Short mmCIF file of C-alpha atoms and ligand atoms in Angstrom, two decimals:
data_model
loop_
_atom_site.label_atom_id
_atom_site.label_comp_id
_atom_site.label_asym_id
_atom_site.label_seq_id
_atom_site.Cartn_x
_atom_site.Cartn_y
_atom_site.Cartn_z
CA UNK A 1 -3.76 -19.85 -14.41
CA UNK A 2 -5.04 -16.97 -16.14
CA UNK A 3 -5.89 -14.16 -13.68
CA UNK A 4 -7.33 -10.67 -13.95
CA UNK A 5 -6.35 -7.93 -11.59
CA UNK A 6 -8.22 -4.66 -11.21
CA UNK A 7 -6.32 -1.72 -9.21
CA UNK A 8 -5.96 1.62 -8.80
CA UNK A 9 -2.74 2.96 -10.73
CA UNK A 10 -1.52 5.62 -8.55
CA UNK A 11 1.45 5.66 -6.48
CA UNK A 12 0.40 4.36 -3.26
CA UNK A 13 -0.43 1.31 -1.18
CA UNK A 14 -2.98 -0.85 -3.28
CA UNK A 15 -2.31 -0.31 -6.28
CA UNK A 16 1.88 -1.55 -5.51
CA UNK A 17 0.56 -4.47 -3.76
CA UNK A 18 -1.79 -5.56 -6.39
CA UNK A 19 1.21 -4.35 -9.30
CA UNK A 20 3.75 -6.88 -7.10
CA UNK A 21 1.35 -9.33 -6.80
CA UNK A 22 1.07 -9.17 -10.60
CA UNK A 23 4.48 -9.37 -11.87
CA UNK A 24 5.06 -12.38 -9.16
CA UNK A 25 2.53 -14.36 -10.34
CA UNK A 26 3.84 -13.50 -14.24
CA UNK A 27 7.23 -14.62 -13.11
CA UNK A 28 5.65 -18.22 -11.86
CA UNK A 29 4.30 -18.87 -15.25
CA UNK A 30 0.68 -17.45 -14.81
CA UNK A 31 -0.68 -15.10 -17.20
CA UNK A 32 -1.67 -12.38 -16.11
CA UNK A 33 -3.66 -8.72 -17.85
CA UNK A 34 -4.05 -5.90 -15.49
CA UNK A 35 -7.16 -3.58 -15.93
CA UNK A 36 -6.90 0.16 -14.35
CA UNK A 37 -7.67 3.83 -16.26
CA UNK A 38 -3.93 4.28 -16.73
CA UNK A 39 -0.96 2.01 -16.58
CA UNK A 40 0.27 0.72 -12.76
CA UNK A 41 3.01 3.26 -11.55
CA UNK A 42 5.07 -0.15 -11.03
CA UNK A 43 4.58 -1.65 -14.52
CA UNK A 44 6.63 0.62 -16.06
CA UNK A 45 9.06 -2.09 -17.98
CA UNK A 46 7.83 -5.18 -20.65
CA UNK A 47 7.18 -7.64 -18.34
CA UNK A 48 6.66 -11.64 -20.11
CA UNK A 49 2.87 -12.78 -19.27
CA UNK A 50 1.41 -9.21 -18.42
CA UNK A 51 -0.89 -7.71 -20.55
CA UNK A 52 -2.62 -4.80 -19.73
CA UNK A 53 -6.20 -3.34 -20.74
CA UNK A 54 -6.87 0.50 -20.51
CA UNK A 55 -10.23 0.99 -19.52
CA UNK A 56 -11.49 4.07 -21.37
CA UNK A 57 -14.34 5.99 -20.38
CA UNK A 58 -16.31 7.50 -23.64
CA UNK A 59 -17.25 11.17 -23.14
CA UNK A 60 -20.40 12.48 -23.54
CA UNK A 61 -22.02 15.60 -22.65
CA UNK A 62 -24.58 13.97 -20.39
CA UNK A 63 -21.89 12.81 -18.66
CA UNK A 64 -20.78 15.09 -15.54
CA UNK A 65 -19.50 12.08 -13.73
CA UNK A 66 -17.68 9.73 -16.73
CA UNK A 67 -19.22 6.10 -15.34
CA UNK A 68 -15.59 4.54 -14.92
CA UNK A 69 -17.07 1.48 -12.97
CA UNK A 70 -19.59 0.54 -15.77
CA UNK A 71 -16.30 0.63 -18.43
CA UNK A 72 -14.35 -0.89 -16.05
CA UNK A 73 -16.88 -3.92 -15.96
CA UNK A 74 -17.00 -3.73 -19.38
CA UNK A 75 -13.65 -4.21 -20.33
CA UNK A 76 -13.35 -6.80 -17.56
CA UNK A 77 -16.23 -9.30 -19.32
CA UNK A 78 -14.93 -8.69 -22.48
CA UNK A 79 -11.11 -9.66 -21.95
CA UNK A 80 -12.81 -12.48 -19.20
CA UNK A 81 -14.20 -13.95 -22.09
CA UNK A 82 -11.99 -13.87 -24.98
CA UNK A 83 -8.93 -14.48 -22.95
CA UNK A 84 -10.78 -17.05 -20.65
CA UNK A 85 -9.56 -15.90 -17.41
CA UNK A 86 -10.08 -18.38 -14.68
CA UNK A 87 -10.60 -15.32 -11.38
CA UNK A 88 -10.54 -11.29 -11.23
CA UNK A 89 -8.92 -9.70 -8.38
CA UNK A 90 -9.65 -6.94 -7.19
CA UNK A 91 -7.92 -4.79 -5.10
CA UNK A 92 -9.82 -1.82 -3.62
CA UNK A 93 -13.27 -2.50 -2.70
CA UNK A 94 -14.75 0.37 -4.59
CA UNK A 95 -15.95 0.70 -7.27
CA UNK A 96 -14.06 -2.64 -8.42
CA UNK A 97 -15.74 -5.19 -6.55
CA UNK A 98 -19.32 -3.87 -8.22
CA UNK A 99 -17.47 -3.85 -12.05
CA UNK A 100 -15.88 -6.96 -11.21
CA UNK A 101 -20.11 -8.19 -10.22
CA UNK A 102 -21.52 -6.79 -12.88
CA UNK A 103 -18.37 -8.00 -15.85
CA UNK A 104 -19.02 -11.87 -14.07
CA UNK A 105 -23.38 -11.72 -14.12
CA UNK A 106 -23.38 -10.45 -18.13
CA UNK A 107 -20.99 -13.29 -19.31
CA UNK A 108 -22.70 -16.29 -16.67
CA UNK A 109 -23.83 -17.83 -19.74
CA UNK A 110 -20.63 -18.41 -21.69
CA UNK A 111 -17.89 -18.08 -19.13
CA UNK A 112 -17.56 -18.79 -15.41
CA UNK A 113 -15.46 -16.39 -13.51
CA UNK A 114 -14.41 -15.95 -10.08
CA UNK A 115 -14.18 -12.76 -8.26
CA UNK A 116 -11.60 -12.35 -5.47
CA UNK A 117 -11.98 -8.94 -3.65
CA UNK A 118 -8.76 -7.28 -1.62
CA UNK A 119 -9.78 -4.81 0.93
CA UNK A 120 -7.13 -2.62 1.66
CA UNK A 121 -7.88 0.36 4.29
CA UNK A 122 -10.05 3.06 3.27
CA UNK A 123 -12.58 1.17 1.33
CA UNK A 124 -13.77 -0.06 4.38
CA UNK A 125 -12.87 2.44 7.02
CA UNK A 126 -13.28 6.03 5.34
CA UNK A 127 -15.41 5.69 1.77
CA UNK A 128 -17.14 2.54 2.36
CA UNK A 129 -18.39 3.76 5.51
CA UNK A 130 -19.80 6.87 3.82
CA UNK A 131 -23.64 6.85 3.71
CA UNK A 132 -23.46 7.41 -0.01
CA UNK A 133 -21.06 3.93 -0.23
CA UNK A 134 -22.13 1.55 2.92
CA UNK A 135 -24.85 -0.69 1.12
CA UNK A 136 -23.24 -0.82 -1.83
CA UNK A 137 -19.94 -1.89 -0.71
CA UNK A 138 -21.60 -4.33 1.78
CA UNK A 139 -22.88 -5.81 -1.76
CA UNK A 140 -19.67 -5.85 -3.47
CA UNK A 141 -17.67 -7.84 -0.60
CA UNK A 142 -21.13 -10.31 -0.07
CA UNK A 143 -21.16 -10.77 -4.35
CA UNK A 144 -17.36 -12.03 -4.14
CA UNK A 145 -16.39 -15.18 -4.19
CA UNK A 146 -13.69 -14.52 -2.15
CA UNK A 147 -12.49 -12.07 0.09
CA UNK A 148 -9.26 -10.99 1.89
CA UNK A 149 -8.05 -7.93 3.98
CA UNK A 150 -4.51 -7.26 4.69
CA UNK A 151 -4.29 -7.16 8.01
CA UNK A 152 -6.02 -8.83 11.50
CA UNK A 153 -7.36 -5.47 12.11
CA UNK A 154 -8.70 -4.66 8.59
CA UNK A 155 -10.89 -8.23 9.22
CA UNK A 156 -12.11 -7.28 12.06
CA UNK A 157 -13.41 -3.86 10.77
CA UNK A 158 -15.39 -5.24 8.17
CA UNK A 159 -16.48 -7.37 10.15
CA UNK A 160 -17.83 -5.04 12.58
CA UNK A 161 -19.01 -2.77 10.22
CA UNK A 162 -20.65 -5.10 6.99
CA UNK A 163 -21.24 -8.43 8.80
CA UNK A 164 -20.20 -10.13 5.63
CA UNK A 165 -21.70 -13.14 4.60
CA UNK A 166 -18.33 -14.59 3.39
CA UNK A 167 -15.43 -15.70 6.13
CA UNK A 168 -12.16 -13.00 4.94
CA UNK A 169 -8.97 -14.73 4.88
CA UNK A 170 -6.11 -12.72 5.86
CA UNK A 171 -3.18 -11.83 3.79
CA UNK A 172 -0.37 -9.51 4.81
CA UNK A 173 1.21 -7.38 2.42
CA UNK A 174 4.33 -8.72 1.45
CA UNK A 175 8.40 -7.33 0.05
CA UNK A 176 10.59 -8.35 -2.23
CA UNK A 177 13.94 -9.20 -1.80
CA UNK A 178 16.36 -6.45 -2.53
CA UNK A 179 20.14 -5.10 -1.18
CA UNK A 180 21.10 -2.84 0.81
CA UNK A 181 22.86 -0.80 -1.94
CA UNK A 182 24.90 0.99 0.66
CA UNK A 183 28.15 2.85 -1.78
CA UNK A 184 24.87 4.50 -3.94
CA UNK A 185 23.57 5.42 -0.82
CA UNK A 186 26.09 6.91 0.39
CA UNK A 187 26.67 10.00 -2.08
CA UNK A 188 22.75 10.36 -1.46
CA UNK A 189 22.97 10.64 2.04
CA UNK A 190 26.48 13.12 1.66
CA UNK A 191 24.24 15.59 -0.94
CA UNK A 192 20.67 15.75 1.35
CA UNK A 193 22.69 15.71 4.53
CA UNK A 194 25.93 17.46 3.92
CA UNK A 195 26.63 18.45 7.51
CA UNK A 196 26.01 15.03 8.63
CA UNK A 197 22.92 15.67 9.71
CA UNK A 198 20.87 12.27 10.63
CA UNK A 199 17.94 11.79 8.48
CA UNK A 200 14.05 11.94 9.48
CA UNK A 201 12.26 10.08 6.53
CA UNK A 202 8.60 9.59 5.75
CA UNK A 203 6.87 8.26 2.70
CA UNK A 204 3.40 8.36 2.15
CA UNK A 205 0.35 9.95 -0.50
CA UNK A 206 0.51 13.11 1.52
CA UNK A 207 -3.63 12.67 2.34
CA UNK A 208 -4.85 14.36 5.75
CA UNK A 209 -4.71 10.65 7.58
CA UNK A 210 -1.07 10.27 7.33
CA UNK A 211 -0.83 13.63 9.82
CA UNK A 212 2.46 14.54 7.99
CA UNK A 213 2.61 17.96 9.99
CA UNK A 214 2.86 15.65 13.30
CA UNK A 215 6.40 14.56 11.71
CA UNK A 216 7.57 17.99 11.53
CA UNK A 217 6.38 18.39 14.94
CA UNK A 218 8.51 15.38 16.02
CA UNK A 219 11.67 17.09 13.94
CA UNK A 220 11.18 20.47 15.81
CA UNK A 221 11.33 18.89 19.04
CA UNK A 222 14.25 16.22 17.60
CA UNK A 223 16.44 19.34 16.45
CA UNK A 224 16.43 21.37 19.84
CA UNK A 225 18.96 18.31 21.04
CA UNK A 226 20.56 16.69 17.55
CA UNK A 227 20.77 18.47 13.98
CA UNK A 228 18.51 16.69 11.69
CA UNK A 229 17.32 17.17 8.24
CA UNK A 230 13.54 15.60 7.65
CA UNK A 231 13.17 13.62 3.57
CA UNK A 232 9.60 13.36 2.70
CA UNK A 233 8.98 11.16 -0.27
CA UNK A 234 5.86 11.38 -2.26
CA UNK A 235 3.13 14.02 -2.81
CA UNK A 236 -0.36 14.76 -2.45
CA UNK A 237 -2.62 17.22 -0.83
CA UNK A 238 -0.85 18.27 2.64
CA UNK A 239 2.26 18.75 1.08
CA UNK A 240 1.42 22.49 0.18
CA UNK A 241 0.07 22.73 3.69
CA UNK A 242 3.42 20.55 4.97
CA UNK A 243 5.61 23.09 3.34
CA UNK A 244 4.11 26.38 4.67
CA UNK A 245 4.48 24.88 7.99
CA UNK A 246 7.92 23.62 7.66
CA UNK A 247 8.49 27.97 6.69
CA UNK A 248 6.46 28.93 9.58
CA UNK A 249 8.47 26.80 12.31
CA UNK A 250 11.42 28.10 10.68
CA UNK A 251 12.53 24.90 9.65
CA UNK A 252 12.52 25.42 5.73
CA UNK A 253 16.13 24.68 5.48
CA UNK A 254 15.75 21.30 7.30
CA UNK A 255 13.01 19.58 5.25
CA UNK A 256 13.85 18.53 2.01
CA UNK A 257 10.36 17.17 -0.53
CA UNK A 258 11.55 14.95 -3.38
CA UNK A 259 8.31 14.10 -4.32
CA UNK A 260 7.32 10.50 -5.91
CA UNK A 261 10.03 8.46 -6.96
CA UNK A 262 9.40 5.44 -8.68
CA UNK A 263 12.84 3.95 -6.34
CA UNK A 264 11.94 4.47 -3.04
CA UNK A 265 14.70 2.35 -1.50
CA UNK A 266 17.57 4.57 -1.87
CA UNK A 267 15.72 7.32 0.01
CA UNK A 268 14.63 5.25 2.67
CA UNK A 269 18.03 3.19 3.11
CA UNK A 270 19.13 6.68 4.28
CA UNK A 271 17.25 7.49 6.67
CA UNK A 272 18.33 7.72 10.91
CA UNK A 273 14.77 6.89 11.88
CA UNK A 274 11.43 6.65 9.66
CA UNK A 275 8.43 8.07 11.16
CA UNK A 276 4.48 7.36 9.97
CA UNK A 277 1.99 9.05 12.53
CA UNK A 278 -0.97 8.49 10.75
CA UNK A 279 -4.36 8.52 12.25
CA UNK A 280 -5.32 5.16 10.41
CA UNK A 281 -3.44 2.46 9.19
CA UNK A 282 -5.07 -1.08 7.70
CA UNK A 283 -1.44 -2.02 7.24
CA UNK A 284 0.92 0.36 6.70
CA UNK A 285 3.42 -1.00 3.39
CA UNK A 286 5.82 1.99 3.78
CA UNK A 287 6.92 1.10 7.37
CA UNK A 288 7.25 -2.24 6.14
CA UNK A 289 9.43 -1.02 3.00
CA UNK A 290 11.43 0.92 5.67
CA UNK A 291 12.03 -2.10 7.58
CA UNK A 292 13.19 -3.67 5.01
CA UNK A 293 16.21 -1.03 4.26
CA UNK A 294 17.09 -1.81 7.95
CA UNK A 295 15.55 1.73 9.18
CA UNK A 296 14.02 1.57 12.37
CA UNK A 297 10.83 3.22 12.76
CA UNK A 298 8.50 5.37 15.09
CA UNK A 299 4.94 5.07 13.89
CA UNK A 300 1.57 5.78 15.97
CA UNK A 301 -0.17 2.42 17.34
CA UNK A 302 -3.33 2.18 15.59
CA UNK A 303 -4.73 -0.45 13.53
CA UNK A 304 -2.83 -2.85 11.34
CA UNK A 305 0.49 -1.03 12.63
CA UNK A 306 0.79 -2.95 15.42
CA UNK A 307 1.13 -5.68 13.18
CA UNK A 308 4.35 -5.22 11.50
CA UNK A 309 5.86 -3.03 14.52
CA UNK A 310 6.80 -4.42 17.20
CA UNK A 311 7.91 -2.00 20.19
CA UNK A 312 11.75 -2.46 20.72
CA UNK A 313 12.20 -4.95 17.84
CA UNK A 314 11.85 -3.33 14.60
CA UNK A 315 11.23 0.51 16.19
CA UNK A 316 8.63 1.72 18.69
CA UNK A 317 5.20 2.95 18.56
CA UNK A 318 3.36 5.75 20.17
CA UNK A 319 -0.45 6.87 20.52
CA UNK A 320 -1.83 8.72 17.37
CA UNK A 321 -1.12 12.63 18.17
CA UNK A 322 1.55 12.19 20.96
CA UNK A 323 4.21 13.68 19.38
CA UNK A 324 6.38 13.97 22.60
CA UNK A 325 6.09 10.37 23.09
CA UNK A 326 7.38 10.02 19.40
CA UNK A 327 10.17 12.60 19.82
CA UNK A 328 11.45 10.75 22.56
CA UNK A 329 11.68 7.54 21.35
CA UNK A 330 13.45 9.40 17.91
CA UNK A 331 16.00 10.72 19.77
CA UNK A 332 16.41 7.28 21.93
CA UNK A 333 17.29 5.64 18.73
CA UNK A 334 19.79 8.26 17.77
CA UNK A 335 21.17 8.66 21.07
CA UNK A 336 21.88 4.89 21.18
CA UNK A 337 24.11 3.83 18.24
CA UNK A 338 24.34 0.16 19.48
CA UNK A 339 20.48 -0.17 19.90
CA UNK A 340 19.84 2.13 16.79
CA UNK A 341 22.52 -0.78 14.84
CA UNK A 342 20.36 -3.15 16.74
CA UNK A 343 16.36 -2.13 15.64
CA UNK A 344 17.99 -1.72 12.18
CA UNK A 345 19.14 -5.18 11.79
CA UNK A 346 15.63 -6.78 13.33
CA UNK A 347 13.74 -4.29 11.58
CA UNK A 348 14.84 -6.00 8.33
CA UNK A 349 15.31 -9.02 9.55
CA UNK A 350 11.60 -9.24 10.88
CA UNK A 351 10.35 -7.65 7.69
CA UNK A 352 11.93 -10.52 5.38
CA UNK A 353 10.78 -13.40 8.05
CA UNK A 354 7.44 -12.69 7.97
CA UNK A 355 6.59 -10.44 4.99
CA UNK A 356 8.85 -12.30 2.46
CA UNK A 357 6.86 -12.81 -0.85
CA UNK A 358 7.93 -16.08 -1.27
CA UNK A 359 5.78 -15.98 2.29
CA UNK A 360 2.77 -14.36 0.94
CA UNK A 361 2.35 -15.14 -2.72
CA UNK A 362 1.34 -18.86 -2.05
CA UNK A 363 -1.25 -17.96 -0.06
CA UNK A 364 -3.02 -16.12 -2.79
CA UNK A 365 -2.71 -19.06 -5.33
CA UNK A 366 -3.71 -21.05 -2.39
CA UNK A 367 -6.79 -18.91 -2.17
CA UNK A 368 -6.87 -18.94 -6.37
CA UNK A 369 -6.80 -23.11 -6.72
CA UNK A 370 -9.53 -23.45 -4.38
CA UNK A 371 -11.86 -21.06 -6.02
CA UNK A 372 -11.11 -22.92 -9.42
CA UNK A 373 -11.46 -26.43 -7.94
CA UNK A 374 -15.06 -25.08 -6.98
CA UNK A 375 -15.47 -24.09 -10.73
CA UNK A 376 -14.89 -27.97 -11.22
O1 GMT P 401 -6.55 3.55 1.82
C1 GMT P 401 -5.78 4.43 1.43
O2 GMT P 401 -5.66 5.55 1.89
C2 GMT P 401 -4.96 4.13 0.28
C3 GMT P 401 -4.58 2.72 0.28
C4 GMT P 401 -3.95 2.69 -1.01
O3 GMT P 401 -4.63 2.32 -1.95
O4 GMT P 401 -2.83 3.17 -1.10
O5 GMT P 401 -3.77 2.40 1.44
C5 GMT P 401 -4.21 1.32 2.23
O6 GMT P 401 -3.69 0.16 1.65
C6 GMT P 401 -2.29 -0.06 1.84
C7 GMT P 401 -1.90 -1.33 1.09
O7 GMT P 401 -2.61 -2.43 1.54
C8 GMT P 401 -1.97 -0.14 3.33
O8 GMT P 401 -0.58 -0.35 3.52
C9 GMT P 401 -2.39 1.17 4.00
O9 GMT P 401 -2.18 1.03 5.39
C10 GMT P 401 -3.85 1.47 3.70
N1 GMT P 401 -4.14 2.83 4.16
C11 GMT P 401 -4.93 3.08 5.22
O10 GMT P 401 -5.47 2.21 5.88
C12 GMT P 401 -5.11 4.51 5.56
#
């Protein structure tokens, strides 16, 4: 098949899903040309059957706000036409499910095209809730031909919230395959942790829903009983605010910011105990990416999360805020070496059994034949 994507090309949830998804579907012999405004953190390397199309916005003084979703739809008819792509997907309702509209209505006449949209989190529960986005997101996901969400709980929002016209199929994030590369690892751990300090590690975009000050609230109360260090990977705009706090508990010397890496694994693979106590999750990829490094984790139960975690299997969860609860069950794990070897083996174990791309990936072209056999 020949399939469009649309996504986001930061570093962060979406935009990795729809870059795997990408390079997966490349690798089974489709062809496949990515659209964003810069190239996908992830597609960083020539990769056979990807192409990708920058979508540039023309300045003009007229302009205060550069119309990125009219380029975008732009670039999207023109490369739908020429390359004759059989679907779009897009991943992040807004604004790519309207550019994705718009690119398939101008080219009706000489090219039929199928739009599958991907909701992912905030498109439905933060921006596409806004006043200034509700009807027009409704219109996106109803225009579609297809939609999915990535979790049971994601579905269930927009249904709630859009009463869509379209039934939205689920389909989980997924995770590759990789080792435990344990002897690299190693020196990693020995440099951030020197004293042998067990590791506290969270990964996320840094953005005021992922409550990264609750995790240095866990680590204060962790430390008063075990020496800890806490590894944030990634960036974004707490981590000022994250840093003057980690000064003002006193705890500068145990937090250590590495900012984005484009290899997360090694980071994670070092980590005691991973901790996400975010006030929303539709999913929640970097647990998952945790599990699969065999690191146990303590997240908050709220809504895809309970999804992937499940209490005493592959970590334990806690209400959103209670960062006693949290501490506790950190400093269960740590206290317990056998359990703590036990969560880490299920954790990855559960991760690969039900998250496995080989898992997820058919139900996308699954999702893709039907749409074409429609086109018939
Ligand atoms: O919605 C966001 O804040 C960003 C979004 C993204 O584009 O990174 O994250 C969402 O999509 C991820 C991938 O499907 C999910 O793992 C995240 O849980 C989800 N974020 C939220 O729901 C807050």
């Amino acid at each position: 098949m020949k399939i469009g994507i649309a996504c986001y090309p930061t570093y962060g949830g979406s935009g990795v899903v729809a870059t795997e998804l990408g390079k997966n579907l490349a690798r089974r012999g489709h062809e496949v040309h990515f659209f964003s405004y810069a190239i996908p953190s992830r597609l960083n390397e020539f990769l056979e059957n990807i192409y990708f199309h920058e979508v540039e916005v023309p300045q003009y003084p007229l302009f205060k706000y550069p119309p990125y979703a009219l380029s975008l739809a732009t670039k999207m008819a023109d490369i739908a036409v020429y390359e004759r792509l059989d679907l779009i997907h897009v991943h992040y309702a807004i604004p790519h499910a309207i550019s994705a509209y718009l690119s398939r209505e101008m080219i009706a006449q000489q090219h039929a095209l199928k739009i599958i949209t991907t909701l992912h989190g905030t498109d439905i529960t933060l921006v596409g809730v806004d006043p200034s986005f509700m009807r027009i997101t409704r219109f996106g996901i109803d225009r579609s031909d297809a939609v999915t969400a990535v979790s049971h709980f994601l579905k269930e929002e927009t249904r709630r919230t859009f009463e869509p016209r379209l039934p939205i199929h689920v389909i989980h994030n997924f995770i590759e395959e990789h080792p435990l590369q344990e002897h690299v690892c190693g020196h990693l751990k020995e440099r951030l942790a020197p004293e042998g300090e067990f590791i506290l590690v969270h990964l996320s975009n840094f953005r005021p829903v992922k409550r990264v000050l609750d995790v240095l609230e866990v680590a204060l109360r962790v430390k008063r009983k075990v020496a800890v260090k806490v590894l944030f990977i990634g960036d974004g705009p707490d981590r000022s605010l994250a840093e003057q706090r980690a000064r003002a508990l006193g705890m500068e010397h145990d937090v250590i910011f590495v900012g984005k890496q484009e290899n997360i694994y090694p980071f994670l693979t070092i980590g005691d105990v991973f901790i996400m106590p975010s006030a929303l999750e539709s999913f929640g990829l970097a647990a998952l990416e945790a599990m699969s490094c065999g690191v146990p984790c303590v997240t908050s139960r709220v809504g895809g999360l309970p999804e992937i975690m499940k209490d005493g299997i592959t970590g334990f969860t806690a209400e959103v805020g209670d960062v006693e609860a949290m501490s506790e069950h950190v400093l269960t794990i740590l206290h317990n070496p056998d359990l703590k070897q036990r969560l880490s083996r299920t954790a990855r174990e559960y991760a690969f059994d039900h998250f496995h791309v080989n898992r997820i990936i058919p139900q996308y072209l699954q999702l893709y034949e039907s749409l074409k056999e429609e086109s018939k």
